[in-house]
Tab-separated table of C-alpha atoms in Angstrom:
chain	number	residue	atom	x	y	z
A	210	UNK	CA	111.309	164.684	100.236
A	211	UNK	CA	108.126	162.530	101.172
A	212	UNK	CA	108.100	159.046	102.253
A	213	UNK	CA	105.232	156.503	101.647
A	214	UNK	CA	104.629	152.437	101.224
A	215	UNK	CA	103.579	151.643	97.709
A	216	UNK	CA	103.385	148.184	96.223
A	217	UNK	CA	105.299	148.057	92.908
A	218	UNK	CA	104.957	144.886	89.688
A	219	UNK	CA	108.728	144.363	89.277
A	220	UNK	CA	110.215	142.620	86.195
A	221	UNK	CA	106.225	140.598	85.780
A	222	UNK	CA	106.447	139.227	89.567
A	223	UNK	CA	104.494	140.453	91.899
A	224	UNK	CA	105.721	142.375	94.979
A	225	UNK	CA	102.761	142.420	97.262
A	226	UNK	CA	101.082	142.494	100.806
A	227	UNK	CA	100.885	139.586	102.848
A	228	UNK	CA	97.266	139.095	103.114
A	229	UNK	CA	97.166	135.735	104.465
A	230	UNK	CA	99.528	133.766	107.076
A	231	UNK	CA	98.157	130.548	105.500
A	232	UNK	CA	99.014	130.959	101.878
A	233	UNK	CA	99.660	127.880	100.359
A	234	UNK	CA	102.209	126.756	97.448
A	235	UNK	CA	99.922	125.073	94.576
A	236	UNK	CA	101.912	123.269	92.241
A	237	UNK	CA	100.427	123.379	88.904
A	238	UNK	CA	103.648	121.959	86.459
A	239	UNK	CA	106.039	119.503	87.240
A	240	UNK	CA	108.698	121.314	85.241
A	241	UNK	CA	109.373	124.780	85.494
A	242	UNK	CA	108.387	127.621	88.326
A	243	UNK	CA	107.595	130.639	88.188
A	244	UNK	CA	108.106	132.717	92.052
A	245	UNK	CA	105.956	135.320	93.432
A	246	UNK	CA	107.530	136.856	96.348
A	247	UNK	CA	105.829	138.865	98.783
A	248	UNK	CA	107.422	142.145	100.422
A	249	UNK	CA	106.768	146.019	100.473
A	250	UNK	CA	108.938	148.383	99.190
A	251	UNK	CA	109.886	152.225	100.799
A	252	UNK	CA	109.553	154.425	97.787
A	253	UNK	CA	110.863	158.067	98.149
A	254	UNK	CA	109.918	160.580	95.708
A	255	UNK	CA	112.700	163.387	94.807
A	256	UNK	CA	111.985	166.982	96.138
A	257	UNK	CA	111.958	168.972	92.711
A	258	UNK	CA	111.167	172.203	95.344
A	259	UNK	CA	107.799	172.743	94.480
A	260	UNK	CA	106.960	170.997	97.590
A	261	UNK	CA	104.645	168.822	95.774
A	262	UNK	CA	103.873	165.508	98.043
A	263	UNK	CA	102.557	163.612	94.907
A	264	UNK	CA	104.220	160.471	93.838
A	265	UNK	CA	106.856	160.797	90.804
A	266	UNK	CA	105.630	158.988	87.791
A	267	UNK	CA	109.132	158.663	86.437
A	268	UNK	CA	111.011	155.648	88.126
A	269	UNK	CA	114.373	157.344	87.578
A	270	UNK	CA	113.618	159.560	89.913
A	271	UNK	CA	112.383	157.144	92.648
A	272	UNK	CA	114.637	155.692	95.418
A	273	UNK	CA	113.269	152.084	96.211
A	274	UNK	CA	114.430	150.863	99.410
A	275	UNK	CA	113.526	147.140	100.588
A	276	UNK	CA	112.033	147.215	104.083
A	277	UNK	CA	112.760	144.141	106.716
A	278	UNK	CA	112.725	141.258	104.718
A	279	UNK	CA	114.420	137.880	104.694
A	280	UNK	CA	113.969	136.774	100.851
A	281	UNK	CA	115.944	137.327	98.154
A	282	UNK	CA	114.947	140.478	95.740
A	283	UNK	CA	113.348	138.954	92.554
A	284	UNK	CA	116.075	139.122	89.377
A	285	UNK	CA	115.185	140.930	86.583
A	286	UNK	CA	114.205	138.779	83.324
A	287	UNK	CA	115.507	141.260	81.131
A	288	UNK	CA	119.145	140.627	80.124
A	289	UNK	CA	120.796	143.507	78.070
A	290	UNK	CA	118.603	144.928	74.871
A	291	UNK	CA	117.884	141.544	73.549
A	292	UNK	CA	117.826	138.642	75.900
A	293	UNK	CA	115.353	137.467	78.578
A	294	UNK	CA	114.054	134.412	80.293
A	295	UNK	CA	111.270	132.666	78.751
A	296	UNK	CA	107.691	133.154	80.073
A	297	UNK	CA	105.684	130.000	81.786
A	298	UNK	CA	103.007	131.465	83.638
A	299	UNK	CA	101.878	127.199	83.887
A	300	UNK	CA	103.172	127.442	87.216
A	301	UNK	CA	103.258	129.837	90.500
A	302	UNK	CA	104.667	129.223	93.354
A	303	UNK	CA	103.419	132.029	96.451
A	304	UNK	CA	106.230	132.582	99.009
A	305	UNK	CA	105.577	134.402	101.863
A	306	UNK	CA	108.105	136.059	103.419
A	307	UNK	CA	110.135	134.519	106.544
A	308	UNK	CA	110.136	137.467	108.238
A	309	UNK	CA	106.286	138.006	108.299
A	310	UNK	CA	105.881	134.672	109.868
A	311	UNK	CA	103.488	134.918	112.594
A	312	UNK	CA	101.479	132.386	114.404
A	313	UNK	CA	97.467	132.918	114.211
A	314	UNK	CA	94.649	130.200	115.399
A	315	UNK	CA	91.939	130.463	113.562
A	316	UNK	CA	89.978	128.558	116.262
A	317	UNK	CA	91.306	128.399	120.146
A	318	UNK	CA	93.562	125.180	120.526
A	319	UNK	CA	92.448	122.732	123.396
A	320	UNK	CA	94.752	120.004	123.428
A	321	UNK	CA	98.646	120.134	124.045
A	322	UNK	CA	101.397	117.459	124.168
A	323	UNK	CA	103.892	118.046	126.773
A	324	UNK	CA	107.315	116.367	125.851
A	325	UNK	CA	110.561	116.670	128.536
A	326	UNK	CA	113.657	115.226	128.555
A	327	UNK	CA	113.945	111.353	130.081
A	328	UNK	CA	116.135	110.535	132.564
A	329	UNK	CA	116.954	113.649	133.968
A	330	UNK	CA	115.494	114.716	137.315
A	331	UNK	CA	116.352	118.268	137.145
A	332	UNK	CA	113.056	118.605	134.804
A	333	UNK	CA	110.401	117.016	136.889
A	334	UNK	CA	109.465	120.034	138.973
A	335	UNK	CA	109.170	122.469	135.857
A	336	UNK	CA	106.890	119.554	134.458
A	337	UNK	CA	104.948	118.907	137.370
A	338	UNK	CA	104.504	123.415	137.361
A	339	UNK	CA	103.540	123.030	133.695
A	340	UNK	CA	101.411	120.321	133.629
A	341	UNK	CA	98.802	121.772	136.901
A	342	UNK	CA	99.090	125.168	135.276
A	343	UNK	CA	97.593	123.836	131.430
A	344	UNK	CA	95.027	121.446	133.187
A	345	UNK	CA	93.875	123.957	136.416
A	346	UNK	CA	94.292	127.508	134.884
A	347	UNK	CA	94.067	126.748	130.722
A	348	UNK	CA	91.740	124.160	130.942
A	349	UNK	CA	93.389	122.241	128.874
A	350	UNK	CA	93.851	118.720	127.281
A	351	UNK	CA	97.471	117.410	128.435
A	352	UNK	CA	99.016	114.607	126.439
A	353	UNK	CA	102.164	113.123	127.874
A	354	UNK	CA	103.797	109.672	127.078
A	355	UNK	CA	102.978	106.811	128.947
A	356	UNK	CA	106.507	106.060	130.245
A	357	UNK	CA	106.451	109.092	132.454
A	358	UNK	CA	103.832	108.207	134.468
A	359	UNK	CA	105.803	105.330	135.626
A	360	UNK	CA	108.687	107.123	136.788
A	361	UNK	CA	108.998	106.723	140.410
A	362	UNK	CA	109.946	110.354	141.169
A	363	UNK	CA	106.664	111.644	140.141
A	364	UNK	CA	104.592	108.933	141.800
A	365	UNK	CA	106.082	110.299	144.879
A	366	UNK	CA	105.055	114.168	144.368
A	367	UNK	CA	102.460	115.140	146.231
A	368	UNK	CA	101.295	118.092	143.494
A	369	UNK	CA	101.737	115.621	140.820
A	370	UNK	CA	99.235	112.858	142.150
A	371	UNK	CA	96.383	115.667	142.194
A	372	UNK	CA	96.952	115.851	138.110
A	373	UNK	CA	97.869	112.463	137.294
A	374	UNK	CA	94.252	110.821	136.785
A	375	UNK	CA	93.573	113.930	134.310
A	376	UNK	CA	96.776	113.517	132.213
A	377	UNK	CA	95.999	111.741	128.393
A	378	UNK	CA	99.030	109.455	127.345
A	379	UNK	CA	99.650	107.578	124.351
A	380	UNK	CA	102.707	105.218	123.213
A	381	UNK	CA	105.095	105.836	120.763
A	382	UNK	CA	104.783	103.846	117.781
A	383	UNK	CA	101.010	102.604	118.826
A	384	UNK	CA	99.195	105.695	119.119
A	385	UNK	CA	98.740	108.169	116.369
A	386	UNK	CA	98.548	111.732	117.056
A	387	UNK	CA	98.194	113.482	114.146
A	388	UNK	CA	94.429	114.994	114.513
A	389	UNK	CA	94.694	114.982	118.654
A	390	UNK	CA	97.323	117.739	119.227
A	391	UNK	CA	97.138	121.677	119.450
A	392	UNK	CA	99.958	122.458	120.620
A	393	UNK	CA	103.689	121.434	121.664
A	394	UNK	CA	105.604	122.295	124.455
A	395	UNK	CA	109.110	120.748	125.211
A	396	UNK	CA	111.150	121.067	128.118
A	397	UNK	CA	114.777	119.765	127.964
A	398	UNK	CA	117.219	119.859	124.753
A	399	UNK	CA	117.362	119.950	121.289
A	400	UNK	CA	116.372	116.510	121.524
A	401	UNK	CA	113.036	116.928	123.199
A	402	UNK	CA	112.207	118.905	119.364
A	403	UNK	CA	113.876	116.134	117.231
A	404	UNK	CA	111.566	113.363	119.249
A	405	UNK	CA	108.590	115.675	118.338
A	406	UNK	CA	109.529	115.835	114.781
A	407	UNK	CA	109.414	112.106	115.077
A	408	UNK	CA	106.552	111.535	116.439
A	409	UNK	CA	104.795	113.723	113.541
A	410	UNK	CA	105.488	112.783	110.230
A	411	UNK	CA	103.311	114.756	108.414
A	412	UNK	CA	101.642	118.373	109.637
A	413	UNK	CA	103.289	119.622	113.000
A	414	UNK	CA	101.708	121.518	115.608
A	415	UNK	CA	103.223	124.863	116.412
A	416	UNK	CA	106.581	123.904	119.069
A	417	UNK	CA	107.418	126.064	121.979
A	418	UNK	CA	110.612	125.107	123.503
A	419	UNK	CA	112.243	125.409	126.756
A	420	UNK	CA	115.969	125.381	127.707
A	421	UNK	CA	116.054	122.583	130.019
A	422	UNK	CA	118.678	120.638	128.715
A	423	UNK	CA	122.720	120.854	128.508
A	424	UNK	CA	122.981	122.688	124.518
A	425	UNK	CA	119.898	124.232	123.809
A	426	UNK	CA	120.301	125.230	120.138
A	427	UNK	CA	117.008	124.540	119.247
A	428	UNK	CA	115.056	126.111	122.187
A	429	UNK	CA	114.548	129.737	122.619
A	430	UNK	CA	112.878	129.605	126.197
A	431	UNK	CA	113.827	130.644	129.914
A	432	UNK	CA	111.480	128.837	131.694
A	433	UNK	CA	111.248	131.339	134.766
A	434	UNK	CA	108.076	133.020	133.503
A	435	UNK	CA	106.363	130.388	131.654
A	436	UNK	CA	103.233	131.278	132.355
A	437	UNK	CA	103.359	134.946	130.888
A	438	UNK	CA	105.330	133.260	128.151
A	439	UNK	CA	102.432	130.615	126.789
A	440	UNK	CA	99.522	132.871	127.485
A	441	UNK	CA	101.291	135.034	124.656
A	442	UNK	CA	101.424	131.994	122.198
A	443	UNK	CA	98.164	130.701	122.954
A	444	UNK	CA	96.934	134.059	122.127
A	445	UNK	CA	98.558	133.800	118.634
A	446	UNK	CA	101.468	136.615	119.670
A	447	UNK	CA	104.112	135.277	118.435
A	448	UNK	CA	107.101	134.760	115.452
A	449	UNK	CA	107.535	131.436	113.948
A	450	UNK	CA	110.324	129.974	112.404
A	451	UNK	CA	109.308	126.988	109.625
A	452	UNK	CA	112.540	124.544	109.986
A	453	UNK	CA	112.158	122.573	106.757
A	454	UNK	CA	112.770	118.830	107.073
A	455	UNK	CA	113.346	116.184	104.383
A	456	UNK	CA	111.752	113.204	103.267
A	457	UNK	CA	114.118	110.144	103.024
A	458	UNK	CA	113.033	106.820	101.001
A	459	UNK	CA	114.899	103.560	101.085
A	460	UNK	CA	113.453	101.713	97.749
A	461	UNK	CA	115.635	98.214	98.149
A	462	UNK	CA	116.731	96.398	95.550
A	463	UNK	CA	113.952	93.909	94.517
A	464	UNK	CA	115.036	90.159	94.270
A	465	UNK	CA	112.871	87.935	91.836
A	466	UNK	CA	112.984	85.310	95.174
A	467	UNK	CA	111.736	87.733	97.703
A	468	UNK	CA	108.675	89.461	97.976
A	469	UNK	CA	109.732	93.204	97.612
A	470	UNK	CA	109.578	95.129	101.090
A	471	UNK	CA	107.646	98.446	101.852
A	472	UNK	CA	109.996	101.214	101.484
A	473	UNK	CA	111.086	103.048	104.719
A	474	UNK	CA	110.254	106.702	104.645
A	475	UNK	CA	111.022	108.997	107.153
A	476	UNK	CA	110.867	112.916	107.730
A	477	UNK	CA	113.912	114.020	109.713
A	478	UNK	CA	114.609	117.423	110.813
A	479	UNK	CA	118.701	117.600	111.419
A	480	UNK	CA	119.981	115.133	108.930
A	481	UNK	CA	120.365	111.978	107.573
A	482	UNK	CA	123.823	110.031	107.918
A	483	UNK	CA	125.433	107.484	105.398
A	484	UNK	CA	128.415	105.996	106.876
A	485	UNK	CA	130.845	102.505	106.978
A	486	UNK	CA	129.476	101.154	109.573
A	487	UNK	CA	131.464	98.993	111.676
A	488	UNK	CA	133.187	97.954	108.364
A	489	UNK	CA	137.338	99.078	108.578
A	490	UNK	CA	137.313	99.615	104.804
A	491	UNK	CA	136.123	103.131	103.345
A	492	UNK	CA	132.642	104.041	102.684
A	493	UNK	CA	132.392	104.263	98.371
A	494	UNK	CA	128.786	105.866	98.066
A	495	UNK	CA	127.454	107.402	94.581
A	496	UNK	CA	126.049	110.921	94.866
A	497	UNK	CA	123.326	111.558	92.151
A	498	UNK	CA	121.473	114.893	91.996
A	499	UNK	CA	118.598	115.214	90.204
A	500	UNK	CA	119.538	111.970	88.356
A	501	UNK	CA	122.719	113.354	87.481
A	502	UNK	CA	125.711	111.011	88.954
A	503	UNK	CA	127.464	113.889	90.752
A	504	UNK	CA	130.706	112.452	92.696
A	505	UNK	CA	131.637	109.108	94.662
A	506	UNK	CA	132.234	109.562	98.229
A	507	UNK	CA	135.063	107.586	99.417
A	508	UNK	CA	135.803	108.246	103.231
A	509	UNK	CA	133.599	107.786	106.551
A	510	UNK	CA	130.507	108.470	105.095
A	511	UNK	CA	128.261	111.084	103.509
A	512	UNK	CA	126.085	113.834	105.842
A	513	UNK	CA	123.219	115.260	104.321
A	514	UNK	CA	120.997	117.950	106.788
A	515	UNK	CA	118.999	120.683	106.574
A	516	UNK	CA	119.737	124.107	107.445
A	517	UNK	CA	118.538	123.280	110.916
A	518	UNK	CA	120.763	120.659	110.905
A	519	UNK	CA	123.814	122.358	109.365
A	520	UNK	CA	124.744	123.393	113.431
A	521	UNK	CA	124.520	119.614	114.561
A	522	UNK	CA	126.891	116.940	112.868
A	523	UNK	CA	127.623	118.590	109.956
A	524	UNK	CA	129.371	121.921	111.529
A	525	UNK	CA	131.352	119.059	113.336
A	526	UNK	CA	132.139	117.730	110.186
A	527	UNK	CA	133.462	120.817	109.022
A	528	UNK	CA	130.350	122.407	107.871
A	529	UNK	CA	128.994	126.091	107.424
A	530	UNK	CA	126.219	127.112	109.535
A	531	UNK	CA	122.920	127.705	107.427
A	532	UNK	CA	120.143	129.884	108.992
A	533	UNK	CA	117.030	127.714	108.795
A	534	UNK	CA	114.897	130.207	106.756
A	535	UNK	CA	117.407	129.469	104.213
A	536	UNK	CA	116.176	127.047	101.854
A	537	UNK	CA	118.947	124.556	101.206
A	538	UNK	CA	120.376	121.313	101.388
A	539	UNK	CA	123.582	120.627	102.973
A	540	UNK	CA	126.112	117.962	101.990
A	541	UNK	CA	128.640	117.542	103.953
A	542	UNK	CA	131.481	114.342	103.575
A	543	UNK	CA	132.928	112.799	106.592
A	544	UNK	CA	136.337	112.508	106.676
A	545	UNK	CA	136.877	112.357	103.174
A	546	UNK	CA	139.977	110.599	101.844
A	547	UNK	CA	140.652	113.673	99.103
A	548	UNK	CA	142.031	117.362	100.241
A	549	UNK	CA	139.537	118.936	97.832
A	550	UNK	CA	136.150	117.655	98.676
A	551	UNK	CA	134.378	120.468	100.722
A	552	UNK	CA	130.799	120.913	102.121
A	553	UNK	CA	128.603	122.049	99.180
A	554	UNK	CA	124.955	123.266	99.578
A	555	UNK	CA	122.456	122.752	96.449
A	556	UNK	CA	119.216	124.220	96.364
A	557	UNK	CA	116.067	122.678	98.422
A	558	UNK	CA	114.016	121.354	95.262
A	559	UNK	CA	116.828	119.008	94.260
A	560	UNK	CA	115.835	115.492	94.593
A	561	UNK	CA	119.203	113.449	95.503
A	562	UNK	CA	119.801	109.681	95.354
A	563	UNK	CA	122.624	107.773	97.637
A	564	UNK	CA	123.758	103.929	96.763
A	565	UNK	CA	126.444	102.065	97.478
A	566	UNK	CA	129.263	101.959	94.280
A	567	UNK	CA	129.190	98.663	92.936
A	568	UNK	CA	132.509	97.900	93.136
A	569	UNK	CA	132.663	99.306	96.848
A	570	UNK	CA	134.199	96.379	99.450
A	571	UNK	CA	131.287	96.715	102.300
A	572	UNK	CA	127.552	98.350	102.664
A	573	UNK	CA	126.511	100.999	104.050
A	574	UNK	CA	124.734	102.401	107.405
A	575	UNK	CA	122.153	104.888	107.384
A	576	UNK	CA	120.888	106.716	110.051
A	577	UNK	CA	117.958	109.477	110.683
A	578	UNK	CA	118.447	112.040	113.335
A	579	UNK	CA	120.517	109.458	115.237
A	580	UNK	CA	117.205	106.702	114.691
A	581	UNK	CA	116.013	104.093	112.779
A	582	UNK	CA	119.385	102.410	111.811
A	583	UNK	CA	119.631	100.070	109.093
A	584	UNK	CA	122.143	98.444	106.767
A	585	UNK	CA	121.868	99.287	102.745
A	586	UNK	CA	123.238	97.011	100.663
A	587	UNK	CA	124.250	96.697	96.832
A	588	UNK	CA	121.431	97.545	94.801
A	589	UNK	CA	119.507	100.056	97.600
A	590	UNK	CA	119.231	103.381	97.120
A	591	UNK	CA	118.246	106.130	99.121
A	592	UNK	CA	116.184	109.383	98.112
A	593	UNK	CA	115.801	112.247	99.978
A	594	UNK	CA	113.916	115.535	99.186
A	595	UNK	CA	112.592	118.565	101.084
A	596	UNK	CA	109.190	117.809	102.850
A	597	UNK	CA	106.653	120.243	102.135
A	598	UNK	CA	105.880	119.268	106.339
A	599	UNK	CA	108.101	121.926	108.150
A	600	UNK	CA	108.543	121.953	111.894
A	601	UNK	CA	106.886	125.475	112.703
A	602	UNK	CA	109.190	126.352	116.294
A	603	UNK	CA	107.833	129.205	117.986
A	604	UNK	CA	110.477	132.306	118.461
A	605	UNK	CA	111.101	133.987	121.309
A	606	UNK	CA	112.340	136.864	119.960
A	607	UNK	CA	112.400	136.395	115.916
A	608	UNK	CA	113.906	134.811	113.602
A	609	UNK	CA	117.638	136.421	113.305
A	610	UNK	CA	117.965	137.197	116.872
A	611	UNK	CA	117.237	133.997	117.735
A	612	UNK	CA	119.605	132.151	115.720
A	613	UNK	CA	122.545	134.565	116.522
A	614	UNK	CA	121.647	134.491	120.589
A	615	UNK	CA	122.106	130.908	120.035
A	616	UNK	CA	125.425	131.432	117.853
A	617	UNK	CA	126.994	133.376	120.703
A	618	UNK	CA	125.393	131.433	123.542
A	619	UNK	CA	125.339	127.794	122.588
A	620	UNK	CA	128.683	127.465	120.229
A	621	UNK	CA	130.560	130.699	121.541
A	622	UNK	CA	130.372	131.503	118.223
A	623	UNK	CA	133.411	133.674	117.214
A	624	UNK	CA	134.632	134.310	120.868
A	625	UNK	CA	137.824	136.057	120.955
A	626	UNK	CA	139.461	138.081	123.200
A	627	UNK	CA	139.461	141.744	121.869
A	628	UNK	CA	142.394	143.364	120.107
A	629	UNK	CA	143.789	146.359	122.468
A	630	UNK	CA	143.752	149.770	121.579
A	631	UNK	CA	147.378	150.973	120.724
A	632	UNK	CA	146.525	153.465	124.124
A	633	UNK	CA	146.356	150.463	125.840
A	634	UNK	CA	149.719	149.656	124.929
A	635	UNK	CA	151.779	150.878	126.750
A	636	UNK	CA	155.259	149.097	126.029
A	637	UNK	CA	154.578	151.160	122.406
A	638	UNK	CA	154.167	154.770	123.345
A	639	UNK	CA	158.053	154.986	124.332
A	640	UNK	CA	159.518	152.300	121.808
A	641	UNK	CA	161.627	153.035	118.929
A	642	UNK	CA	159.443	152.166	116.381
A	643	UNK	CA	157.239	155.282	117.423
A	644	UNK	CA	160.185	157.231	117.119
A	645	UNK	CA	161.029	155.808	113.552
A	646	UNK	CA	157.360	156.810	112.738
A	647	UNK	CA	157.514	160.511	114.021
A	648	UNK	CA	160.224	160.943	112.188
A	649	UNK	CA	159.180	159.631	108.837
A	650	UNK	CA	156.312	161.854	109.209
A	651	UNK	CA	158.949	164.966	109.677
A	652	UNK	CA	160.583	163.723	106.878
A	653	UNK	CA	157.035	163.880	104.559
């Protein structure tokens, strides 16, 4: 038997190399899709005993075997002898694998925007390391925000004031960032990558986070050897992860006497919350899906996240855990006054709507990864869809170990003490019930 790599045209997709880290998804229809997935299959020809290496032209004799790979196998189209799905070549939509996810620069990145957690003076001496390492040894552009250079901790560190003229800071809200950054670091909690998520609202520079904060879900990094750590990245040698985020719009309702307001639109990566408010009665929110009116919520409110986001609120609300390669919206109801209404996940191109029911007693509250809260009223409505701008977070491992390491680590995910071995047991080997046992095997 011979073993080789061989790219095979399955069911009129195509199952190819990845030749480029940057494909793009071009949207040609509005529509319908057609997917072309990207991964290599193991082929192994069947050893008729001639010895004969050459490849098998008859597929029944082939064993195809799907290497690493974290997408789904293409269905066939072919149902039965007579039915199939209908062609539209109009559109093609290239997905790369998640697994083949690597960063690359295609030009050395000079700037970098430094992000730690506030208030907490455990993390000033890993920032003050970081920040005279980028600037002295990487030559590099350090952005920080301009509250931390007023904190009186660092004013008063020696190795800090050396560093602190060269620093670039800009304001939240004021400053824009977009075409300024290379390159993220964080040093704290999960929080430290929601903040950058905020502060970018369309393309994101690749994240690299360290575990300086009390969960950690979200970042991957010791920060004992740093410095080995982001020479790597900056050389391109690492996995990414792309932690899709959606795109919420509040369109208002639009009163003839008022002039009608822009519409808020936000990209958040965890989730965005509809709840009461500080209103006693219950929350009575429609649910449409693709236009479709799909249930009424009546409880606390309505959670809707992305797989990131499934570990955060939702798994509190009694949510499944998504791995964010997944692509998938979660909605999850809080506190729901019914015993049947469970956490449902609908696919990631679904465009959903949220109002409040006309005949519902009170408004609503929405809120976007814990930000920006606002009231909506009778007669808002708000949309939310997947962003095509992803959060790419730098792995320090890859993508599945990561995720589980943070499983076991950060939620003790499935943490049990272990059964004992009936050897172990000793109050068995001389009981009765062993006794009944030997002799029921006599007795067959």
């Amino acid at each position: 038997m011979c073993s080789c790599k061989e790219t095979f045209y399955l069911c009129e997709f195509s199952y190819h190399l990845v030749q480029d880290m940057t494909d793009q998804i071009s949207f040609l229809n509005d529509n319908e899709i057609s997917v072309q997935y990207d991964f290599v299959c193991d082929v192994d020809s069947q050893d008729d005993g001639s010895n004969n290496s050459s490849m098998d032209s008859n597929p029944q004799n082939r064993i195809l075997r799907r290497t690493r790979s974290l997408n789904a196998p293409s269905p066939v189209q072919h149902f039965g002898r007579c039915g199939r799905i209908m062609k539209n070549p109009a559109m093609v939509m290239t997905i790369q694998d998640p697994a083949s996810q690597r960063l690359t620069w295609y030009k050395p990145p000079l700037s970098v925007l430094v992000i730690k957690k506030v208030r907490d003076s455990s993390v000033l001496p890993p920032f003050v390391e970081l920040v005279t390492w980028l600037i002295e040894e990487k030559r590099m552009v350090v952005f920080v925000e301009a509250s931390v250079l007023e904190d009186p901790a660092l004013a008063r560190d020696p190795k800090f004031r050396s560093v602190r003229d060269r620093l670039q800071t800009f304001r939240d809200g004021t400053d824009d960032l977009q075409d300024k950054i290379d390159f993220i670091v964080c040093l704290g909690g999960d929080g430290t990558l929601l903040y950058a998520s905020l502060l970018f609202q369309q393309s994101v520079p690749p994240v690299m986070a360290f575990h300086l904060g009390s969960l950690g879900f979200l970042t991957p990094f010791e920060f004992d050897n740093f410095q080995e750590q982001v020479t790597n990245v900056l050389e391109g040698n690492a996995a990414l992860t792309l932690r899709s985020r959606l795109r919420c719009v509040i369109v208002r309702k639009n009163e003839d006497s008022q002039p009608a307001e822009p519409p808020t639109n936000l990209l958040v990566l965890n989730e965005v919350v509809v709840d009461r408010g500080p209103s006693p009665y219950l929350s009575n929110i429609d649910l449409f899906i693709d236009g479709k009116h799909v249930t009424s919520v009546q409880g606390d409110g309505l959670i809707v996240s992305t797989p990131t986001g499934s570990t955060a609120y939702a798994v509190a609300a009694g949510a499944s855990m998504i791995h964010p390669s997944v692509p998938a919206i979660m909605i999850t109801p809080i506190c729901p006054h019914s015993l049947s209404f469970r956490p449902i996940v609908v696919p990631a191109g679904v465009e959903l709507k949220i109002s409040v029911s006309p005949d519902s007693r009170n408004t609503s509250w929405v809120s976007f990864d814990g930000r920006n809260r606002q009231e909506l009223f009778h007669g808002d409505s708000l949309k939310v869809t997947t962003s095509v701008y992803p959060v790419p977070s730098i792995c320090a491992a890859d993508q599945i170990t990561d995720w589980f390491d943070s499983l076991a680590e950060c939620l003790h995910w499935n943490v049990r003490k272990r059964q004992k071995h009936l050897d172990e047991l000793s109050d068995l080997t001389h009981s009765s019930s062993n006794d009944t046992l030997d002799s029921f095997d006599r007795d067959s």
